[in-house]
PDB file of C-alpha atoms in Angstrom:
ATOM      1  CA  MET A   1       3.006  47.473 -78.982  1.00  0.00           C
ATOM      2  CA  ASP A   2       5.790  48.702 -76.782  1.00  0.00           C
ATOM      3  CA  LEU A   3       4.214  49.135 -73.310  1.00  0.00           C
ATOM      4  CA  GLN A   4       7.059  51.416 -72.345  1.00  0.00           C
ATOM      5  CA  LEU A   5       7.494  49.536 -69.017  1.00  0.00           C
ATOM      6  CA  GLY A   6      11.241  49.344 -69.351  1.00  0.00           C
ATOM      7  CA  GLY A   7      12.915  50.603 -66.225  1.00  0.00           C
ATOM      8  CA  LYS A   8       9.653  51.098 -64.293  1.00  0.00           C
ATOM      9  CA  ARG A   9       9.750  49.979 -60.797  1.00  0.00           C
ATOM     10  CA  ALA A  10       6.774  47.769 -59.860  1.00  0.00           C
ATOM     11  CA  ILE A  11       5.428  46.388 -56.480  1.00  0.00           C
ATOM     12  CA  VAL A  12       3.127  43.104 -56.850  1.00  0.00           C
ATOM     13  CA  THR A  13       1.362  41.982 -53.841  1.00  0.00           C
ATOM     14  CA  GLY A  14       0.143  38.314 -53.488  1.00  0.00           C
ATOM     15  CA  ALA A  15       3.009  37.616 -55.924  1.00  0.00           C
ATOM     16  CA  SER A  16       4.000  34.071 -54.560  1.00  0.00           C
ATOM     17  CA  ARG A  17       1.308  32.429 -56.724  1.00  0.00           C
ATOM     18  CA  GLY A  18      -1.661  32.702 -59.169  1.00  0.00           C
ATOM     19  CA  ILE A  19      -2.509  35.924 -60.744  1.00  0.00           C
ATOM     20  CA  GLY A  20       0.084  37.945 -58.748  1.00  0.00           C
ATOM     21  CA  LEU A  21       2.898  35.545 -59.740  1.00  0.00           C
ATOM     22  CA  ALA A  22       1.752  35.853 -63.493  1.00  0.00           C
ATOM     23  CA  VAL A  23       1.674  39.718 -63.196  1.00  0.00           C
ATOM     24  CA  ALA A  24       5.204  39.856 -61.667  1.00  0.00           C
ATOM     25  CA  THR A  25       6.517  37.782 -64.401  1.00  0.00           C
ATOM     26  CA  THR A  26       4.697  39.601 -67.260  1.00  0.00           C
ATOM     27  CA  LEU A  27       5.977  43.011 -65.876  1.00  0.00           C
ATOM     28  CA  ALA A  28       9.517  41.624 -65.611  1.00  0.00           C
ATOM     29  CA  ALA A  29       9.286  40.359 -69.307  1.00  0.00           C
ATOM     30  CA  GLU A  30       8.349  43.976 -70.369  1.00  0.00           C
ATOM     31  CA  GLY A  31      11.645  45.192 -68.737  1.00  0.00           C
ATOM     32  CA  ALA A  32      10.353  46.508 -65.281  1.00  0.00           C
ATOM     33  CA  ASP A  33      12.089  46.026 -62.030  1.00  0.00           C
ATOM     34  CA  VAL A  34       9.739  44.012 -59.864  1.00  0.00           C
ATOM     35  CA  ALA A  35       9.335  43.585 -56.103  1.00  0.00           C
ATOM     36  CA  LEU A  36       7.465  40.545 -55.214  1.00  0.00           C
ATOM     37  CA  VAL A  37       5.401  40.868 -52.003  1.00  0.00           C
ATOM     38  CA  ALA A  38       3.572  38.208 -49.911  1.00  0.00           C
ATOM     39  CA  ARG A  39       3.391  36.808 -46.402  1.00  0.00           C
ATOM     40  CA  ASP A  40       5.252  33.423 -46.874  1.00  0.00           C
ATOM     41  CA  ALA A  41       8.887  34.105 -47.215  1.00  0.00           C
ATOM     42  CA  ALA A  42       9.887  30.808 -48.506  1.00  0.00           C
ATOM     43  CA  ALA A  43       7.149  30.671 -51.260  1.00  0.00           C
ATOM     44  CA  LEU A  44       8.015  34.175 -52.118  1.00  0.00           C
ATOM     45  CA  GLU A  45      11.728  33.395 -52.634  1.00  0.00           C
ATOM     46  CA  ARG A  46      10.809  30.471 -54.801  1.00  0.00           C
ATOM     47  CA  ALA A  47       8.473  32.761 -56.892  1.00  0.00           C
ATOM     48  CA  ALA A  48      11.195  35.438 -57.114  1.00  0.00           C
ATOM     49  CA  ALA A  49      13.549  32.750 -58.577  1.00  0.00           C
ATOM     50  CA  GLN A  50      11.031  31.899 -61.047  1.00  0.00           C
ATOM     51  CA  VAL A  51      10.553  35.620 -62.344  1.00  0.00           C
ATOM     52  CA  GLU A  52      14.307  36.157 -62.328  1.00  0.00           C
ATOM     53  CA  GLY A  53      15.585  35.895 -65.927  1.00  0.00           C
ATOM     54  CA  ALA A  54      12.139  36.748 -67.329  1.00  0.00           C
ATOM     55  CA  GLY A  55      13.498  40.219 -68.350  1.00  0.00           C
ATOM     56  CA  PRO A  56      16.457  42.496 -67.978  1.00  0.00           C
ATOM     57  CA  GLY A  57      15.331  44.138 -64.814  1.00  0.00           C
ATOM     58  CA  ARG A  58      15.831  43.416 -61.017  1.00  0.00           C
ATOM     59  CA  VAL A  59      13.669  41.240 -59.080  1.00  0.00           C
ATOM     60  CA  VAL A  60      13.526  41.434 -55.325  1.00  0.00           C
ATOM     61  CA  ALA A  61      11.445  39.500 -52.737  1.00  0.00           C
ATOM     62  CA  VAL A  62       9.983  41.559 -49.719  1.00  0.00           C
ATOM     63  CA  PRO A  63       7.973  39.561 -47.229  1.00  0.00           C
ATOM     64  CA  ALA A  64       4.935  41.665 -45.675  1.00  0.00           C
ATOM     65  CA  ASP A  65       1.480  41.021 -44.561  1.00  0.00           C
ATOM     66  CA  THR A  66      -0.699  43.824 -46.079  1.00  0.00           C
ATOM     67  CA  ALA A  67      -3.080  43.478 -43.106  1.00  0.00           C
ATOM     68  CA  ASP A  68      -0.446  45.230 -41.168  1.00  0.00           C
ATOM     69  CA  ASP A  69      -0.173  48.978 -41.865  1.00  0.00           C
ATOM     70  CA  ALA A  70       3.345  49.234 -40.290  1.00  0.00           C
ATOM     71  CA  ALA A  71       4.656  46.197 -42.330  1.00  0.00           C
ATOM     72  CA  VAL A  72       3.223  47.761 -45.414  1.00  0.00           C
ATOM     73  CA  ARG A  73       4.920  51.062 -44.958  1.00  0.00           C
ATOM     74  CA  ALA A  74       8.212  49.213 -44.144  1.00  0.00           C
ATOM     75  CA  MET A  75       7.850  47.217 -47.268  1.00  0.00           C
ATOM     76  CA  VAL A  76       7.189  50.123 -49.485  1.00  0.00           C
ATOM     77  CA  ALA A  77      10.239  51.962 -47.937  1.00  0.00           C
ATOM     78  CA  THR A  78      12.418  48.844 -48.521  1.00  0.00           C
ATOM     79  CA  VAL A  79      11.375  48.632 -52.132  1.00  0.00           C
ATOM     80  CA  ALA A  80      11.911  52.320 -52.813  1.00  0.00           C
ATOM     81  CA  ASP A  81      15.367  52.108 -51.346  1.00  0.00           C
ATOM     82  CA  ARG A  82      16.285  48.921 -53.271  1.00  0.00           C
ATOM     83  CA  LEU A  83      14.788  49.910 -56.612  1.00  0.00           C
ATOM     84  CA  GLY A  84      15.220  53.693 -56.280  1.00  0.00           C
ATOM     85  CA  GLY A  85      11.528  54.522 -56.266  1.00  0.00           C
ATOM     86  CA  VAL A  86       8.088  53.028 -57.148  1.00  0.00           C
ATOM     87  CA  ASP A  87       6.139  53.625 -60.411  1.00  0.00           C
ATOM     88  CA  VAL A  88       3.585  50.839 -60.388  1.00  0.00           C
ATOM     89  CA  LEU A  89       1.624  48.911 -57.787  1.00  0.00           C
ATOM     90  CA  VAL A  90      -0.516  45.846 -58.460  1.00  0.00           C
ATOM     91  CA  ASN A  91      -2.527  44.881 -55.450  1.00  0.00           C
ATOM     92  CA  ALA A  92      -3.318  41.159 -55.798  1.00  0.00           C
ATOM     93  CA  ALA A  93      -2.954  39.926 -52.079  1.00  0.00           C
ATOM     94  CA  ALA A  94      -6.370  38.677 -51.056  1.00  0.00           C
ATOM     95  CA  ARG A  95      -8.082  35.222 -50.289  1.00  0.00           C
ATOM     96  CA  PRO A  96      -9.144  33.624 -53.435  1.00  0.00           C
ATOM     97  CA  ALA A  97     -12.892  33.682 -54.351  1.00  0.00           C
ATOM     98  CA  GLY A  98     -14.458  30.535 -53.272  1.00  0.00           C
ATOM     99  CA  ALA A  99     -11.911  29.737 -50.597  1.00  0.00           C
ATOM    100  CA  GLY A 100     -14.581  28.333 -48.344  1.00  0.00           C
ATOM    101  CA  PRO A 101     -18.199  27.350 -48.334  1.00  0.00           C
ATOM    102  CA  LEU A 102     -20.827  30.091 -48.527  1.00  0.00           C
ATOM    103  CA  PRO A 103     -22.630  30.440 -45.155  1.00  0.00           C
ATOM    104  CA  ALA A 104     -26.341  31.045 -45.144  1.00  0.00           C
ATOM    105  CA  LEU A 105     -27.445  34.463 -43.589  1.00  0.00           C
ATOM    106  CA  ASP A 106     -28.263  32.941 -40.211  1.00  0.00           C
ATOM    107  CA  GLU A 107     -24.822  31.471 -40.169  1.00  0.00           C
ATOM    108  CA  LEU A 108     -22.749  34.437 -41.521  1.00  0.00           C
ATOM    109  CA  THR A 109     -20.810  36.190 -38.872  1.00  0.00           C
ATOM    110  CA  ASP A 110     -19.458  39.741 -38.650  1.00  0.00           C
ATOM    111  CA  ASP A 111     -15.894  38.077 -39.028  1.00  0.00           C
ATOM    112  CA  ASP A 112     -16.751  36.441 -42.206  1.00  0.00           C
ATOM    113  CA  VAL A 113     -17.114  39.643 -43.668  1.00  0.00           C
ATOM    114  CA  ARG A 114     -14.458  41.564 -41.663  1.00  0.00           C
ATOM    115  CA  VAL A 115     -11.611  39.280 -42.518  1.00  0.00           C
ATOM    116  CA  GLU A 116     -12.291  39.897 -46.347  1.00  0.00           C
ATOM    117  CA  LEU A 117     -12.421  43.465 -45.946  1.00  0.00           C
ATOM    118  CA  GLU A 118      -9.434  43.622 -43.835  1.00  0.00           C
ATOM    119  CA  THR A 119      -7.305  41.626 -46.192  1.00  0.00           C
ATOM    120  CA  LYS A 120      -8.582  42.754 -49.655  1.00  0.00           C
ATOM    121  CA  LEU A 121     -10.175  46.214 -49.160  1.00  0.00           C
ATOM    122  CA  LEU A 122      -8.145  47.792 -46.284  1.00  0.00           C
ATOM    123  CA  GLY A 123      -5.129  45.850 -47.586  1.00  0.00           C
ATOM    124  CA  TYR A 124      -5.085  47.358 -50.921  1.00  0.00           C
ATOM    125  CA  LEU A 125      -5.956  50.776 -49.300  1.00  0.00           C
ATOM    126  CA  ARG A 126      -2.771  50.575 -47.212  1.00  0.00           C
ATOM    127  CA  CYS A 127      -0.419  49.763 -50.150  1.00  0.00           C
ATOM    128  CA  ALA A 128      -2.053  52.601 -52.170  1.00  0.00           C
ATOM    129  CA  ARG A 129      -1.660  55.089 -49.351  1.00  0.00           C
ATOM    130  CA  ALA A 130       1.911  54.188 -48.900  1.00  0.00           C
ATOM    131  CA  VAL A 131       3.121  54.395 -52.558  1.00  0.00           C
ATOM    132  CA  ALA A 132       0.924  57.444 -53.396  1.00  0.00           C
ATOM    133  CA  PRO A 133       3.227  60.173 -52.028  1.00  0.00           C
ATOM    134  CA  LEU A 134       6.143  58.636 -53.991  1.00  0.00           C
ATOM    135  CA  MET A 135       4.099  58.598 -57.274  1.00  0.00           C
ATOM    136  CA  THR A 136       2.584  62.112 -56.941  1.00  0.00           C
ATOM    137  CA  ALA A 137       5.940  63.442 -56.068  1.00  0.00           C
ATOM    138  CA  GLN A 138       7.405  62.260 -59.576  1.00  0.00           C
ATOM    139  CA  GLY A 139       4.065  63.149 -61.258  1.00  0.00           C
ATOM    140  CA  TRP A 140       3.524  59.599 -62.543  1.00  0.00           C
ATOM    141  CA  GLY A 141       2.347  56.199 -61.416  1.00  0.00           C
ATOM    142  CA  ARG A 142      -0.124  53.375 -61.891  1.00  0.00           C
ATOM    143  CA  ILE A 143      -2.193  51.466 -59.402  1.00  0.00           C
ATOM    144  CA  VAL A 144      -4.032  48.396 -60.491  1.00  0.00           C
ATOM    145  CA  ASN A 145      -6.310  46.585 -58.006  1.00  0.00           C
ATOM    146  CA  ILE A 146      -7.144  42.997 -58.766  1.00  0.00           C
ATOM    147  CA  SER A 147     -10.925  42.487 -57.654  1.00  0.00           C
ATOM    148  CA  GLY A 148     -13.288  39.963 -59.408  1.00  0.00           C
ATOM    149  CA  LEU A 149     -16.432  39.461 -61.307  1.00  0.00           C
ATOM    150  CA  ASN A 150     -18.238  38.517 -58.066  1.00  0.00           C
ATOM    151  CA  ALA A 151     -18.759  42.306 -57.858  1.00  0.00           C
ATOM    152  CA  ARG A 152     -21.287  41.752 -60.626  1.00  0.00           C
ATOM    153  CA  LYS A 153     -22.930  38.742 -59.149  1.00  0.00           C
ATOM    154  CA  SER A 154     -25.319  38.065 -56.182  1.00  0.00           C
ATOM    155  CA  THR A 155     -24.176  34.473 -55.497  1.00  0.00           C
ATOM    156  CA  SER A 156     -21.661  35.373 -52.706  1.00  0.00           C
ATOM    157  CA  LEU A 157     -22.788  38.123 -50.404  1.00  0.00           C
ATOM    158  CA  VAL A 158     -19.047  38.317 -48.937  1.00  0.00           C
ATOM    159  CA  GLY A 159     -17.332  38.086 -52.499  1.00  0.00           C
ATOM    160  CA  SER A 160     -19.768  40.724 -53.977  1.00  0.00           C
ATOM    161  CA  VAL A 161     -19.389  43.206 -51.002  1.00  0.00           C
ATOM    162  CA  ARG A 162     -15.523  42.995 -50.898  1.00  0.00           C
ATOM    163  CA  ASN A 163     -15.162  43.384 -54.729  1.00  0.00           C
ATOM    164  CA  VAL A 164     -17.645  46.185 -54.997  1.00  0.00           C
ATOM    165  CA  ALA A 165     -15.825  48.045 -52.271  1.00  0.00           C
ATOM    166  CA  VAL A 166     -12.750  47.559 -54.025  1.00  0.00           C
ATOM    167  CA  ALA A 167     -14.150  49.089 -57.163  1.00  0.00           C
ATOM    168  CA  SER A 168     -15.537  51.874 -55.376  1.00  0.00           C
ATOM    169  CA  MET A 169     -12.245  52.710 -53.591  1.00  0.00           C
ATOM    170  CA  THR A 170     -10.505  52.504 -56.978  1.00  0.00           C
ATOM    171  CA  ALA A 171     -12.895  55.283 -58.470  1.00  0.00           C
ATOM    172  CA  ALA A 172     -12.188  57.540 -55.485  1.00  0.00           C
ATOM    173  CA  LEU A 173      -8.539  57.110 -55.615  1.00  0.00           C
ATOM    174  CA  ALA A 174      -8.564  57.784 -59.346  1.00  0.00           C
ATOM    175  CA  GLN A 175     -10.411  60.933 -58.922  1.00  0.00           C
ATOM    176  CA  GLU A 176      -7.966  62.260 -56.342  1.00  0.00           C
ATOM    177  CA  LEU A 177      -4.585  60.980 -57.879  1.00  0.00           C
ATOM    178  CA  GLY A 178      -5.398  61.212 -61.543  1.00  0.00           C
ATOM    179  CA  PRO A 179      -4.956  65.100 -61.879  1.00  0.00           C
ATOM    180  CA  ARG A 180      -1.463  64.410 -60.329  1.00  0.00           C
ATOM    181  CA  GLY A 181      -0.502  61.731 -62.943  1.00  0.00           C
ATOM    182  CA  VAL A 182      -1.374  58.638 -61.070  1.00  0.00           C
ATOM    183  CA  ASN A 183      -4.111  56.328 -62.701  1.00  0.00           C
ATOM    184  CA  VAL A 184      -5.881  53.945 -60.741  1.00  0.00           C
ATOM    185  CA  THR A 185      -7.893  50.992 -62.189  1.00  0.00           C
ATOM    186  CA  VAL A 186      -9.529  47.749 -61.048  1.00  0.00           C
ATOM    187  CA  VAL A 187      -9.409  44.467 -62.983  1.00  0.00           C
ATOM    188  CA  HIS A 188     -12.194  41.937 -62.486  1.00  0.00           C
ATOM    189  CA  PRO A 189     -10.908  38.357 -63.288  1.00  0.00           C
ATOM    190  CA  GLY A 190     -13.341  35.690 -63.331  1.00  0.00           C
ATOM    191  CA  LEU A 191     -12.688  32.061 -62.433  1.00  0.00           C
ATOM    192  CA  THR A 192      -9.095  31.852 -63.636  1.00  0.00           C
ATOM    193  CA  VAL A 193      -6.905  28.850 -64.258  1.00  0.00           C
ATOM    194  CA  THR A 194      -4.221  28.919 -61.430  1.00  0.00           C
ATOM    195  CA  GLU A 195      -2.455  26.323 -59.344  1.00  0.00           C
ATOM    196  CA  ARG A 196      -5.678  25.716 -57.307  1.00  0.00           C
ATOM    197  CA  ILE A 197      -8.061  24.860 -60.268  1.00  0.00           C
ATOM    198  CA  PRO A 198      -7.148  21.181 -60.765  1.00  0.00           C
ATOM    199  CA  GLY A 199      -7.828  20.501 -56.981  1.00  0.00           C
ATOM    200  CA  MET A 200     -11.044  22.413 -57.033  1.00  0.00           C
ATOM    201  CA  ILE A 201     -12.220  20.440 -60.078  1.00  0.00           C
ATOM    202  CA  ALA A 202     -11.355  17.187 -58.524  1.00  0.00           C
ATOM    203  CA  ASP A 203     -13.220  18.160 -55.278  1.00  0.00           C
ATOM    204  CA  ARG A 204     -16.207  19.081 -57.185  1.00  0.00           C
ATOM    205  CA  ALA A 205     -16.100  16.031 -59.268  1.00  0.00           C
ATOM    206  CA  SER A 206     -15.842  13.818 -56.133  1.00  0.00           C
ATOM    207  CA  ASP A 207     -18.552  15.551 -54.303  1.00  0.00           C
ATOM    208  CA  ARG A 208     -21.096  15.264 -57.288  1.00  0.00           C
ATOM    209  CA  GLY A 209     -20.001  11.712 -58.352  1.00  0.00           C
ATOM    210  CA  VAL A 210     -19.128  12.835 -61.898  1.00  0.00           C
ATOM    211  CA  ASP A 211     -15.931  12.766 -63.814  1.00  0.00           C
ATOM    212  CA  GLU A 212     -13.427  15.784 -63.785  1.00  0.00           C
ATOM    213  CA  ALA A 213     -14.058  16.383 -67.613  1.00  0.00           C
ATOM    214  CA  THR A 214     -17.627  17.101 -66.871  1.00  0.00           C
ATOM    215  CA  VAL A 215     -16.948  19.740 -64.086  1.00  0.00           C
ATOM    216  CA  ARG A 216     -14.230  21.258 -66.500  1.00  0.00           C
ATOM    217  CA  ALA A 217     -16.671  21.677 -69.321  1.00  0.00           C
ATOM    218  CA  GLU A 218     -19.255  23.318 -66.926  1.00  0.00           C
ATOM    219  CA  LEU A 219     -16.859  25.873 -65.781  1.00  0.00           C
ATOM    220  CA  ASP A 220     -15.540  26.623 -69.398  1.00  0.00           C
ATOM    221  CA  ALA A 221     -19.271  27.273 -70.423  1.00  0.00           C
ATOM    222  CA  THR A 222     -19.541  30.001 -68.038  1.00  0.00           C
ATOM    223  CA  THR A 223     -17.566  32.346 -70.323  1.00  0.00           C
ATOM    224  CA  THR A 224     -18.416  33.586 -73.868  1.00  0.00           C
ATOM    225  CA  ILE A 225     -14.993  32.507 -75.145  1.00  0.00           C
ATOM    226  CA  GLY A 226     -15.899  28.855 -74.307  1.00  0.00           C
ATOM    227  CA  ARG A 227     -13.095  28.415 -71.531  1.00  0.00           C
ATOM    228  CA  MET A 228     -11.803  29.731 -68.379  1.00  0.00           C
ATOM    229  CA  THR A 229      -9.030  32.390 -68.846  1.00  0.00           C
ATOM    230  CA  THR A 230      -5.436  31.761 -67.620  1.00  0.00           C
ATOM    231  CA  ALA A 231      -3.450  33.806 -65.152  1.00  0.00           C
ATOM    232  CA  GLN A 232      -1.086  34.898 -67.872  1.00  0.00           C
ATOM    233  CA  GLU A 233      -4.110  36.220 -69.941  1.00  0.00           C
ATOM    234  CA  VAL A 234      -5.377  38.332 -67.014  1.00  0.00           C
ATOM    235  CA  ALA A 235      -1.744  39.463 -66.402  1.00  0.00           C
ATOM    236  CA  ASP A 236      -1.566  40.614 -69.909  1.00  0.00           C
ATOM    237  CA  VAL A 237      -4.561  42.915 -69.210  1.00  0.00           C
ATOM    238  CA  VAL A 238      -2.859  44.235 -65.939  1.00  0.00           C
ATOM    239  CA  ALA A 239       0.386  44.935 -67.738  1.00  0.00           C
ATOM    240  CA  PHE A 240      -1.371  47.410 -70.169  1.00  0.00           C
ATOM    241  CA  LEU A 241      -2.982  48.996 -67.411  1.00  0.00           C
ATOM    242  CA  ALA A 242       0.229  49.390 -65.652  1.00  0.00           C
ATOM    243  CA  SER A 243       1.848  50.847 -68.562  1.00  0.00           C
ATOM    244  CA  PRO A 244       2.012  54.506 -69.838  1.00  0.00           C
ATOM    245  CA  ARG A 245       0.018  53.535 -72.912  1.00  0.00           C
ATOM    246  CA  SER A 246      -3.073  53.168 -70.639  1.00  0.00           C
ATOM    247  CA  VAL A 247      -3.372  56.950 -69.772  1.00  0.00           C
ATOM    248  CA  ALA A 248      -6.963  57.114 -71.109  1.00  0.00           C
ATOM    249  CA  VAL A 249      -8.301  54.644 -68.527  1.00  0.00           C
ATOM    250  CA  ASN A 250      -8.646  55.829 -65.016  1.00  0.00           C
ATOM    251  CA  GLY A 251     -11.008  54.916 -62.235  1.00  0.00           C
ATOM    252  CA  ASP A 252     -12.877  52.303 -64.406  1.00  0.00           C
ATOM    253  CA  ALA A 253     -13.270  48.631 -63.999  1.00  0.00           C
ATOM    254  CA  VAL A 254     -12.010  46.137 -66.720  1.00  0.00           C
ATOM    255  CA  ALA A 255     -13.393  42.762 -66.825  1.00  0.00           C
ATOM    256  CA  ALA A 256     -10.911  39.922 -67.639  1.00  0.00           C
ATOM    257  CA  GLY A 257     -12.940  36.798 -67.145  1.00  0.00           C
ATOM    258  CA  GLY A 258     -13.437  35.689 -70.784  1.00  0.00           C
ATOM    259  CA  GLY A 259     -16.949  37.363 -71.071  1.00  0.00           C
ATOM    260  CA  SER A 260     -20.060  36.686 -69.002  1.00  0.00           C
ATOM    261  CA  PRO A 261     -22.921  35.121 -71.076  1.00  0.00           C
ATOM    262  CA  GLY A 262     -26.279  36.779 -71.160  1.00  0.00           C
ATOM    263  CA  THR A 263     -25.317  40.142 -69.493  1.00  0.00           C
ATOM    264  CA  VAL A 264     -24.648  43.629 -70.815  1.00  0.00           C
ATOM    265  CA  HIS A 265     -22.443  46.064 -68.876  1.00  0.00           C
ATOM    266  CA  TYR A 266     -21.938  49.729 -69.928  1.00  0.00           C
TER     267      TYR A 266
END
């Protein structure tokens, strides 16, 4: 299937590593011009060098902190100037799920929740707000928000709240922007194989006094495909949603976690 992404101009936030980097590479391979965005300028340049050559399009690195609205607006203006516009936004700049221990209710502070909403929910909103006028003016665009399957679980209060909020925001944006040619969707990855997984497995094995193969098998068993999905496999789903071929999907959540055993979602 030709995703018809050749010549499209995309912004990918959180693009210096993990799912964001995989998405940027995949969009470039499909022929899009890609702007990689992250806070760490040095890491971003290394990522951009990795993406260059994946496809025929242009690759640019634009450092920005999505927690800063002025920085986001400046970033979008820079990308629009360098690439000639913006067609696609993939929001992936967020703290990874399980980045720290889960506090009990009596230990949970306002700031524990606030930092997640500031970075993920409001960060995604700032980027969407900045690109929307460019997309609606041309009558076409795609916004894909990377959230997570914690939205469907109660194991992490903070993780669930932030991801449900992203899904709700996605639906609201889709309703407003859809009639003007801009589709907005949310992708829920599960536990995904990225650069941090080997270290996480090693830490869990050490804490429990078991071998790493045991921990890996337990994590693989949490999906209906029998293994964790990879960042590339999630990126393939995102690339479709970022393409003109995805016009029938708007405002909806798409799970990309390898399937959740024992559950039905409809």
